[in-house]
Amino acid sequence: MTETRSVVTGGAGFLGSHLCERLLADGHEVVCVDNFGSGRRENIATLRDHDSFSVFEADLREEPELPPTDEIYHLASRASPSDFTDFPVQIALTNTRGTKYLLEHAVEHDATMLFASTSEVYGDPEVHPQTEGYNGNVNIRGPRGCYDESKRFGETLAVAYHEKYGVDVRTIRIFNTYGPKMRADDGRVVPTFLKQAANGDDLTVYGSGNQTRTFCYVDDMIDGIRDVMRCEALAGDVVNVGGQNEVSIRTLAQTVLEICDTNSDVVYEPLPQDDPTKRRPDVTKAQRLFDWSPSVGLMNGLRRTLKSFEKPQDGTIG
Ligand code: UDP
């Protein structure tokens, strides 16, 4: 039997590298496509010796000649709000031009594609929790617009290619996810707080800290991504995947202080523009279609992440 060949764009990134590892464990041949902008070589260092693993260094915006494939997991795109100021054009084009290019590749090779969309398509939501049917509240011209709006258009392209060319493309809306292999300097709240606590620095809570998020441990998210690719009923469709335990950022800070042996305190800094006030996915559809629910609790997940950060190969804190 020949192996399923899976192309993972953003394969050296946080989620991408975990996904490559899982696909190899599942017996796939894996082609990791990355331009190493935010992806890191150390994330895939342990996979390099695997016979079924290869790295294709390229930028999707330049439409590289990718190999034929059975599956495409399109995860490429910087996803940290702190990158939106420095890389707005790159982000906007990776999620639009890059997505169009991969959809064409899927047509050509009759591949199944997973498009990694985001909770950001809901913007600062007026519907809570967020269901897939909610159309969102995005500031198209604001600082998050390059990411939010390009993911939204990526979804539109996915629907168009499904309708027009019959491409089997499934869209997953990924909510806040954390775990080993995130960059300690990534800018997102979990690695930032863990790094600050480990260094004895004060934790920088933005705004009042009353804004809420759910946090999904990476292993649960990778389960969800694999489930979406296996779920035939999702051809051309979209599904939310994300944590269920909604916490305020202030509570997250307290939790990090509890698990880290630290003298750190909390300091309050201005809230960035358009920072969503609340966020929690309605995952009824994921539960119904593929029986998904997260299994790793926040304390446990934070401890695992902290431990991994102490190992040099996962990015030393400091
Ligand atoms: N945040 C914070 N301090 C930080 C980094 C982030 O209080 O040092 C807040 C941020 O304002 C947001 C939440 O934590 O309300 C989650 O931010 P993150 O950048 O991780 O992801 P987002 O959900 O905004 O995409």
mmCIF file of C-alpha atoms and ligand atoms in Angstrom:
data_model
loop_
_atom_site.group_PDB
_atom_site.id
_atom_site.type_symbol
_atom_site.label_atom_id
_atom_site.label_comp_id
_atom_site.label_asym_id
_atom_site.label_seq_id
_atom_site.Cartn_x
_atom_site.Cartn_y
_atom_site.Cartn_z
ATOM 1 C CA MET A 1 0.000 0.000 0.000
ATOM 2 C CA THR A 2 1.378 3.438 -0.838
ATOM 3 C CA GLU A 3 1.539 6.053 1.901
ATOM 4 C CA THR A 4 -0.820 8.996 1.898
ATOM 5 C CA ARG A 5 1.204 12.058 1.001
ATOM 6 C CA SER A 6 0.338 15.119 3.087
ATOM 7 C CA VAL A 7 1.588 18.624 2.407
ATOM 8 C CA VAL A 8 1.611 20.790 5.535
ATOM 9 C CA THR A 9 2.082 24.506 4.867
ATOM 10 C CA GLY A 10 3.511 26.299 7.860
ATOM 11 C CA GLY A 11 4.899 22.894 8.801
ATOM 12 C CA ALA A 12 7.723 24.345 10.907
ATOM 13 C CA GLY A 13 5.366 26.568 12.887
ATOM 14 C CA PHE A 14 3.782 25.846 16.244
ATOM 15 C CA LEU A 15 0.719 23.896 15.079
ATOM 16 C CA GLY A 16 2.299 22.763 11.811
ATOM 17 C CA SER A 17 5.226 21.001 13.451
ATOM 18 C CA HIS A 18 2.938 19.149 15.866
ATOM 19 C CA LEU A 19 0.770 18.141 12.918
ATOM 20 C CA CYS A 20 3.775 16.861 10.909
ATOM 21 C CA GLU A 21 4.737 14.731 13.899
ATOM 22 C CA ARG A 22 1.236 13.302 14.220
ATOM 23 C CA LEU A 23 0.935 12.549 10.492
ATOM 24 C CA LEU A 24 4.261 10.707 10.497
ATOM 25 C CA ALA A 25 3.075 8.685 13.501
ATOM 26 C CA ASP A 26 -0.079 7.886 11.505
ATOM 27 C CA GLY A 27 2.063 6.495 8.661
ATOM 28 C CA HIS A 28 1.837 9.388 6.191
ATOM 29 C CA GLU A 29 4.538 10.753 3.948
ATOM 30 C CA VAL A 30 4.863 14.393 5.009
ATOM 31 C CA VAL A 31 6.092 17.371 3.012
ATOM 32 C CA CYS A 32 6.639 20.337 5.304
ATOM 33 C CA VAL A 33 6.364 23.623 3.374
ATOM 34 C CA ASP A 34 7.666 26.670 5.195
ATOM 35 C CA ASN A 35 9.453 29.941 4.452
ATOM 36 C CA PHE A 36 10.860 29.986 8.006
ATOM 37 C CA GLY A 37 9.471 33.462 8.629
ATOM 38 C CA SER A 38 7.901 32.604 11.971
ATOM 39 C CA GLY A 39 8.417 28.825 11.682
ATOM 40 C CA ARG A 40 11.567 27.462 13.297
ATOM 41 C CA ARG A 41 14.002 24.789 12.193
ATOM 42 C CA GLU A 42 14.273 23.454 15.751
ATOM 43 C CA ASN A 43 10.538 22.648 15.722
ATOM 44 C CA ILE A 44 11.158 19.978 13.080
ATOM 45 C CA ALA A 45 14.712 18.982 14.062
ATOM 46 C CA THR A 46 13.624 15.622 15.476
ATOM 47 C CA LEU A 47 11.648 14.780 12.307
ATOM 48 C CA ARG A 48 14.474 15.360 9.854
ATOM 49 C CA ASP A 49 15.809 11.799 10.050
ATOM 50 C CA HIS A 50 12.425 10.265 9.354
ATOM 51 C CA ASP A 51 12.412 8.562 5.909
ATOM 52 C CA SER A 52 8.911 9.830 5.145
ATOM 53 C CA PHE A 53 9.617 13.466 6.035
ATOM 54 C CA SER A 54 10.889 16.188 3.732
ATOM 55 C CA VAL A 55 11.168 19.950 3.910
ATOM 56 C CA PHE A 56 10.246 22.220 1.013
ATOM 57 C CA GLU A 57 11.522 25.694 1.807
ATOM 58 C CA ALA A 58 9.358 28.143 -0.079
ATOM 59 C CA ASP A 59 7.034 31.098 0.213
ATOM 60 C CA LEU A 60 3.498 30.369 -0.962
ATOM 61 C CA ARG A 61 3.058 33.889 -2.273
ATOM 62 C CA GLU A 62 5.633 33.014 -4.938
ATOM 63 C CA GLU A 63 3.609 29.981 -6.057
ATOM 64 C CA PRO A 64 6.369 27.366 -5.743
ATOM 65 C CA GLU A 65 6.168 24.130 -7.754
ATOM 66 C CA LEU A 66 4.872 21.808 -5.024
ATOM 67 C CA PRO A 67 4.859 18.023 -5.469
ATOM 68 C CA PRO A 68 1.616 16.138 -6.239
ATOM 69 C CA THR A 69 -0.216 15.266 -3.030
ATOM 70 C CA ASP A 70 -3.245 13.502 -1.557
ATOM 71 C CA GLU A 71 -3.885 15.978 1.247
ATOM 72 C CA ILE A 72 -3.063 19.631 1.896
ATOM 73 C CA TYR A 73 -3.158 21.151 5.373
ATOM 74 C CA HIS A 74 -2.903 24.902 4.820
ATOM 75 C CA LEU A 75 -1.678 26.307 8.127
ATOM 76 C CA ALA A 76 0.829 28.856 6.817
ATOM 77 C CA SER A 77 0.357 32.388 8.144
ATOM 78 C CA ARG A 78 1.731 34.350 11.026
ATOM 79 C CA ALA A 79 -1.012 34.272 13.639
ATOM 80 C CA SER A 80 0.211 36.390 16.533
ATOM 81 C CA PRO A 81 -1.488 39.806 16.850
ATOM 82 C CA SER A 82 1.931 41.273 17.648
ATOM 83 C CA ASP A 83 3.008 40.373 14.072
ATOM 84 C CA PHE A 84 0.067 42.123 12.425
ATOM 85 C CA THR A 85 1.778 45.522 12.579
ATOM 86 C CA ASP A 86 5.068 44.353 11.056
ATOM 87 C CA PHE A 87 3.834 41.884 8.429
ATOM 88 C CA PRO A 88 0.363 42.987 7.260
ATOM 89 C CA VAL A 89 0.934 42.519 3.522
ATOM 90 C CA GLN A 90 2.659 39.162 3.906
ATOM 91 C CA ILE A 91 -0.167 37.907 6.138
ATOM 92 C CA ALA A 92 -2.922 39.211 3.846
ATOM 93 C CA LEU A 93 -1.368 37.619 0.748
ATOM 94 C CA THR A 94 -0.462 34.266 2.324
ATOM 95 C CA ASN A 95 -4.102 33.765 3.294
ATOM 96 C CA THR A 96 -5.488 34.886 -0.068
ATOM 97 C CA ARG A 97 -3.018 34.420 -2.921
ATOM 98 C CA GLY A 98 -1.416 31.473 -1.100
ATOM 99 C CA THR A 99 -4.807 29.879 -0.483
ATOM 100 C CA LYS A 100 -5.853 30.349 -4.114
ATOM 101 C CA TYR A 101 -2.623 28.715 -5.246
ATOM 102 C CA LEU A 102 -3.167 25.699 -2.978
ATOM 103 C CA LEU A 103 -6.786 25.344 -4.092
ATOM 104 C CA GLU A 104 -5.522 25.211 -7.716
ATOM 105 C CA HIS A 105 -3.015 22.572 -6.618
ATOM 106 C CA ALA A 106 -5.859 20.589 -5.018
ATOM 107 C CA VAL A 107 -7.866 20.784 -8.279
ATOM 108 C CA GLU A 108 -4.880 19.619 -10.309
ATOM 109 C CA HIS A 109 -4.064 16.641 -8.083
ATOM 110 C CA ASP A 110 -7.542 15.832 -6.807
ATOM 111 C CA ALA A 111 -6.322 16.418 -3.271
ATOM 112 C CA THR A 112 -8.394 17.012 -0.161
ATOM 113 C CA MET A 113 -7.585 20.322 1.495
ATOM 114 C CA LEU A 114 -7.956 21.662 5.028
ATOM 115 C CA PHE A 115 -7.933 25.436 5.362
ATOM 116 C CA ALA A 116 -6.922 26.680 8.799
ATOM 117 C CA SER A 117 -9.228 29.595 9.526
ATOM 118 C CA THR A 118 -9.583 31.281 12.879
ATOM 119 C CA SER A 119 -11.834 32.585 15.617
ATOM 120 C CA GLU A 120 -10.672 36.003 14.379
ATOM 121 C CA VAL A 121 -13.271 35.773 11.587
ATOM 122 C CA TYR A 122 -15.797 36.600 14.346
ATOM 123 C CA GLY A 123 -13.898 39.798 15.278
ATOM 124 C CA ASP A 124 -15.223 41.302 18.512
ATOM 125 C CA PRO A 125 -18.282 39.051 18.662
ATOM 126 C CA GLU A 126 -21.809 40.167 19.483
ATOM 127 C CA VAL A 127 -22.986 36.541 19.603
ATOM 128 C CA HIS A 128 -21.686 34.422 22.450
ATOM 129 C CA PRO A 129 -20.609 31.661 22.287
ATOM 130 C CA GLN A 130 -19.730 31.857 18.609
ATOM 131 C CA THR A 131 -21.538 29.454 16.293
ATOM 132 C CA GLU A 132 -20.368 28.732 12.747
ATOM 133 C CA GLY A 133 -23.460 30.558 11.455
ATOM 134 C CA TYR A 134 -22.479 33.873 13.074
ATOM 135 C CA ASN A 135 -21.054 36.277 10.476
ATOM 136 C CA GLY A 136 -18.832 38.208 12.851
ATOM 137 C CA ASN A 137 -17.994 41.795 13.691
ATOM 138 C CA VAL A 138 -14.630 42.599 12.095
ATOM 139 C CA ASN A 139 -13.031 46.009 11.667
ATOM 140 C CA ILE A 140 -11.796 45.560 8.104
ATOM 141 C CA ARG A 141 -9.514 48.612 8.306
ATOM 142 C CA GLY A 142 -8.200 48.036 11.833
ATOM 143 C CA PRO A 143 -4.865 46.574 12.944
ATOM 144 C CA ARG A 144 -6.206 43.008 12.928
ATOM 145 C CA GLY A 145 -7.859 43.418 9.502
ATOM 146 C CA CYS A 146 -4.904 41.985 7.549
ATOM 147 C CA TYR A 147 -5.355 38.669 9.340
ATOM 148 C CA ASP A 148 -9.081 38.585 10.060
ATOM 149 C CA GLU A 149 -10.227 39.728 6.657
ATOM 150 C CA SER A 150 -7.736 37.605 4.702
ATOM 151 C CA LYS A 151 -8.849 34.507 6.603
ATOM 152 C CA ARG A 152 -12.431 35.443 5.809
ATOM 153 C CA PHE A 153 -11.582 35.789 2.112
ATOM 154 C CA GLY A 154 -9.633 32.512 2.271
ATOM 155 C CA GLU A 155 -12.856 30.901 3.449
ATOM 156 C CA THR A 156 -14.753 32.559 0.605
ATOM 157 C CA LEU A 157 -12.231 31.152 -1.880
ATOM 158 C CA ALA A 158 -12.627 27.699 -0.327
ATOM 159 C CA VAL A 159 -16.394 27.867 -0.829
ATOM 160 C CA ALA A 160 -15.969 29.160 -4.398
ATOM 161 C CA TYR A 161 -13.551 26.379 -5.396
ATOM 162 C CA HIS A 162 -15.809 23.811 -3.782
ATOM 163 C CA GLU A 163 -18.842 25.111 -5.681
ATOM 164 C CA LYS A 164 -17.146 25.747 -9.014
ATOM 165 C CA TYR A 165 -14.560 22.950 -9.217
ATOM 166 C CA GLY A 166 -15.816 20.455 -6.647
ATOM 167 C CA VAL A 167 -12.678 20.707 -4.514
ATOM 168 C CA ASP A 168 -13.057 18.811 -1.270
ATOM 169 C CA VAL A 169 -11.915 21.606 1.037
ATOM 170 C CA ARG A 170 -12.795 21.692 4.724
ATOM 171 C CA THR A 171 -12.375 24.787 6.871
ATOM 172 C CA ILE A 172 -11.519 24.627 10.559
ATOM 173 C CA ARG A 173 -11.886 27.747 12.697
ATOM 174 C CA ILE A 174 -9.116 27.418 15.242
ATOM 175 C CA PHE A 175 -9.563 29.198 18.583
ATOM 176 C CA ASN A 176 -6.701 30.161 20.925
ATOM 177 C CA THR A 177 -4.310 27.223 21.211
ATOM 178 C CA TYR A 178 -1.113 26.889 23.234
ATOM 179 C CA GLY A 179 1.572 24.365 24.074
ATOM 180 C CA PRO A 180 5.181 23.327 23.511
ATOM 181 C CA LYS A 181 6.920 24.685 20.400
ATOM 182 C CA MET A 182 5.347 28.135 20.648
ATOM 183 C CA ARG A 183 8.028 30.781 20.511
ATOM 184 C CA ALA A 184 8.603 32.278 23.944
ATOM 185 C CA ASP A 185 8.744 35.677 22.194
ATOM 186 C CA ASP A 186 5.673 34.948 20.064
ATOM 187 C CA GLY A 187 3.722 37.804 21.671
ATOM 188 C CA ARG A 188 0.645 35.729 22.454
ATOM 189 C CA VAL A 189 -0.554 35.685 25.986
ATOM 190 C CA VAL A 190 0.363 32.178 27.178
ATOM 191 C CA PRO A 191 4.061 32.142 26.187
ATOM 192 C CA THR A 192 4.362 35.796 27.243
ATOM 193 C CA PHE A 193 3.011 35.154 30.738
ATOM 194 C CA LEU A 194 5.038 31.941 31.176
ATOM 195 C CA LYS A 195 8.218 33.678 30.083
ATOM 196 C CA GLN A 196 7.565 36.661 32.353
ATOM 197 C CA ALA A 197 6.814 34.428 35.339
ATOM 198 C CA ALA A 198 9.895 32.256 34.722
ATOM 199 C CA ASN A 199 12.095 35.341 34.561
ATOM 200 C CA GLY A 200 10.554 36.935 37.657
ATOM 201 C CA ASP A 201 9.132 39.790 35.565
ATOM 202 C CA ASP A 202 5.658 41.175 36.139
ATOM 203 C CA LEU A 203 2.884 39.766 33.958
ATOM 204 C CA THR A 204 1.597 42.379 31.513
ATOM 205 C CA VAL A 205 -2.206 42.223 31.502
ATOM 206 C CA TYR A 206 -3.680 44.419 28.780
ATOM 207 C CA GLY A 207 -6.700 46.550 29.626
ATOM 208 C CA SER A 208 -8.750 45.522 32.671
ATOM 209 C CA GLY A 209 -7.971 41.851 32.100
ATOM 210 C CA ASN A 210 -11.705 41.138 32.060
ATOM 211 C CA GLN A 211 -11.629 40.130 28.384
ATOM 212 C CA THR A 212 -12.122 36.381 28.013
ATOM 213 C CA ARG A 213 -10.717 33.566 25.916
ATOM 214 C CA THR A 214 -10.731 29.779 25.978
ATOM 215 C CA PHE A 215 -7.373 28.042 25.709
ATOM 216 C CA CYS A 216 -7.002 24.717 23.925
ATOM 217 C CA TYR A 217 -3.956 22.518 24.512
ATOM 218 C CA VAL A 218 -2.151 21.698 21.276
ATOM 219 C CA ASP A 219 -2.688 17.905 21.413
ATOM 220 C CA ASP A 220 -6.458 18.411 21.541
ATOM 221 C CA MET A 221 -6.275 20.806 18.595
ATOM 222 C CA ILE A 222 -4.200 18.367 16.534
ATOM 223 C CA ASP A 223 -6.839 15.685 17.251
ATOM 224 C CA GLY A 224 -9.441 18.133 15.926
ATOM 225 C CA ILE A 225 -7.451 18.901 12.779
ATOM 226 C CA ARG A 226 -7.035 15.194 12.022
ATOM 227 C CA ASP A 227 -10.730 14.586 12.700
ATOM 228 C CA VAL A 228 -11.719 17.346 10.272
ATOM 229 C CA MET A 229 -9.585 15.798 7.536
ATOM 230 C CA ARG A 230 -11.218 12.408 8.152
ATOM 231 C CA CYS A 231 -14.795 13.701 8.325
ATOM 232 C CA GLU A 232 -16.366 13.286 4.876
ATOM 233 C CA ALA A 233 -19.459 15.250 5.939
ATOM 234 C CA LEU A 234 -17.317 18.409 6.170
ATOM 235 C CA ALA A 235 -16.455 18.580 2.439
ATOM 236 C CA GLY A 236 -16.991 22.230 1.506
ATOM 237 C CA ASP A 237 -18.061 23.073 5.051
ATOM 238 C CA VAL A 238 -16.706 24.771 8.185
ATOM 239 C CA VAL A 239 -16.383 23.834 11.843
ATOM 240 C CA ASN A 240 -15.201 25.506 15.068
ATOM 241 C CA VAL A 241 -12.584 23.773 17.213
ATOM 242 C CA GLY A 242 -11.456 25.302 20.513
ATOM 243 C CA GLY A 243 -11.377 25.091 24.277
ATOM 244 C CA GLN A 244 -14.542 25.203 26.380
ATOM 245 C CA ASN A 245 -13.318 26.690 29.625
ATOM 246 C CA GLU A 246 -13.747 30.464 29.283
ATOM 247 C CA VAL A 247 -11.399 32.453 31.518
ATOM 248 C CA SER A 248 -10.582 36.121 31.857
ATOM 249 C CA ILE A 249 -7.018 37.180 31.105
ATOM 250 C CA ARG A 250 -6.756 38.311 34.707
ATOM 251 C CA THR A 251 -7.624 34.766 35.835
ATOM 252 C CA LEU A 252 -5.127 33.340 33.364
ATOM 253 C CA ALA A 253 -2.443 35.558 34.912
ATOM 254 C CA GLN A 254 -3.349 34.328 38.413
ATOM 255 C CA THR A 255 -3.235 30.716 37.213
ATOM 256 C CA VAL A 256 0.231 31.211 35.717
ATOM 257 C CA LEU A 257 1.432 32.807 38.972
ATOM 258 C CA GLU A 258 0.072 29.801 40.869
ATOM 259 C CA ILE A 259 1.912 27.191 38.854
ATOM 260 C CA CYS A 260 5.213 29.081 38.573
ATOM 261 C CA ASP A 261 7.411 29.503 41.604
ATOM 262 C CA THR A 262 7.894 33.233 41.081
ATOM 263 C CA ASN A 263 8.012 36.636 42.727
ATOM 264 C CA SER A 264 6.220 38.174 39.756
ATOM 265 C CA ASP A 265 3.162 40.352 40.122
ATOM 266 C CA VAL A 266 0.632 41.668 37.603
ATOM 267 C CA VAL A 267 0.923 45.051 35.868
ATOM 268 C CA TYR A 268 -1.748 46.592 33.690
ATOM 269 C CA GLU A 269 -0.971 48.013 30.255
ATOM 270 C CA PRO A 270 -3.224 49.601 27.604
ATOM 271 C CA LEU A 271 -5.573 47.330 25.705
ATOM 272 C CA PRO A 272 -4.615 47.045 22.004
ATOM 273 C CA GLN A 273 -7.164 48.404 19.514
ATOM 274 C CA ASP A 274 -9.943 45.974 18.522
ATOM 275 C CA ASP A 275 -8.909 43.368 21.108
ATOM 276 C CA PRO A 276 -12.024 41.138 21.343
ATOM 277 C CA THR A 277 -13.820 41.512 24.681
ATOM 278 C CA LYS A 278 -14.963 37.900 24.779
ATOM 279 C CA ARG A 279 -14.494 34.672 22.865
ATOM 280 C CA ARG A 280 -15.701 31.105 23.247
ATOM 281 C CA PRO A 281 -16.530 28.646 20.500
ATOM 282 C CA ASP A 282 -19.774 26.768 20.233
ATOM 283 C CA VAL A 283 -18.386 23.307 19.424
ATOM 284 C CA THR A 284 -21.717 21.495 19.136
ATOM 285 C CA LYS A 285 -21.010 20.783 15.467
ATOM 286 C CA ALA A 286 -17.559 19.266 16.165
ATOM 287 C CA GLN A 287 -19.077 17.143 18.921
ATOM 288 C CA ARG A 288 -21.896 15.960 16.684
ATOM 289 C CA LEU A 289 -19.783 15.234 13.598
ATOM 290 C CA PHE A 290 -16.664 13.704 15.108
ATOM 291 C CA ASP A 291 -17.241 13.521 18.832
ATOM 292 C CA TRP A 292 -14.552 16.096 19.618
ATOM 293 C CA SER A 293 -14.025 17.614 22.992
ATOM 294 C CA PRO A 294 -10.839 18.861 24.675
ATOM 295 C CA SER A 295 -9.271 16.616 27.298
ATOM 296 C CA VAL A 296 -6.318 18.590 28.717
ATOM 297 C CA GLY A 297 -7.212 21.115 31.421
ATOM 298 C CA LEU A 298 -5.609 24.547 31.676
ATOM 299 C CA MET A 299 -3.398 23.873 34.730
ATOM 300 C CA ASN A 300 -2.093 20.646 33.278
ATOM 301 C CA GLY A 301 -1.532 22.183 29.837
ATOM 302 C CA LEU A 302 0.262 25.208 31.258
ATOM 303 C CA ARG A 303 2.534 22.968 33.333
ATOM 304 C CA ARG A 304 3.412 20.888 30.276
ATOM 305 C CA THR A 305 4.120 24.028 28.256
ATOM 306 C CA LEU A 306 6.278 25.528 30.983
ATOM 307 C CA LYS A 307 8.273 22.303 31.259
ATOM 308 C CA SER A 308 8.882 22.160 27.518
ATOM 309 C CA PHE A 309 10.092 25.767 27.511
ATOM 310 C CA GLU A 310 12.809 24.763 29.961
ATOM 311 C CA LYS A 311 14.242 22.359 27.364
ATOM 312 C CA PRO A 312 16.641 24.091 24.934
ATOM 313 C CA GLN A 313 15.145 22.463 21.783
ATOM 314 C CA ASP A 314 11.779 24.050 22.457
ATOM 315 C CA GLY A 315 13.059 27.573 22.917
ATOM 316 C CA THR A 316 14.654 28.501 26.176
ATOM 317 C CA ILE A 317 12.839 31.176 28.085
ATOM 318 C CA GLY A 318 14.850 34.313 28.478
HETATM 319 N N1 UDP B 1 -2.750 39.812 26.378
HETATM 320 C C1 UDP B 1 -2.341 40.372 27.587
HETATM 321 N N2 UDP B 1 -1.003 40.489 27.803
HETATM 322 C C2 UDP B 1 -0.053 40.062 26.923
HETATM 323 C C3 UDP B 1 -0.484 39.475 25.709
HETATM 324 C C4 UDP B 1 -1.849 39.384 25.472
HETATM 325 O O1 UDP B 1 -3.150 40.763 28.427
HETATM 326 O O2 UDP B 1 1.142 40.198 27.227
HETATM 327 C C5 UDP B 1 -4.201 39.674 26.145
HETATM 328 C C6 UDP B 1 -4.664 40.268 24.813
HETATM 329 O O3 UDP B 1 -4.924 41.652 24.958
HETATM 330 C C7 UDP B 1 -5.908 39.450 24.551
HETATM 331 C C8 UDP B 1 -5.604 38.079 25.180
HETATM 332 O O4 UDP B 1 -4.508 38.310 26.076
HETATM 333 O O5 UDP B 1 -7.017 40.012 25.211
HETATM 334 C C9 UDP B 1 -5.193 37.036 24.159
HETATM 335 O O6 UDP B 1 -4.189 37.598 23.359
HETATM 336 P P1 UDP B 1 -3.368 36.769 22.292
HETATM 337 O O7 UDP B 1 -2.429 37.729 21.626
HETATM 338 O O8 UDP B 1 -2.782 35.552 22.903
HETATM 339 O O9 UDP B 1 -4.444 36.249 21.250
HETATM 340 P P2 UDP B 1 -5.815 36.847 20.659
HETATM 341 O O10 UDP B 1 -6.889 36.112 21.333
HETATM 342 O O11 UDP B 1 -5.869 38.326 20.938
HETATM 343 O O12 UDP B 1 -5.718 36.571 19.205
#
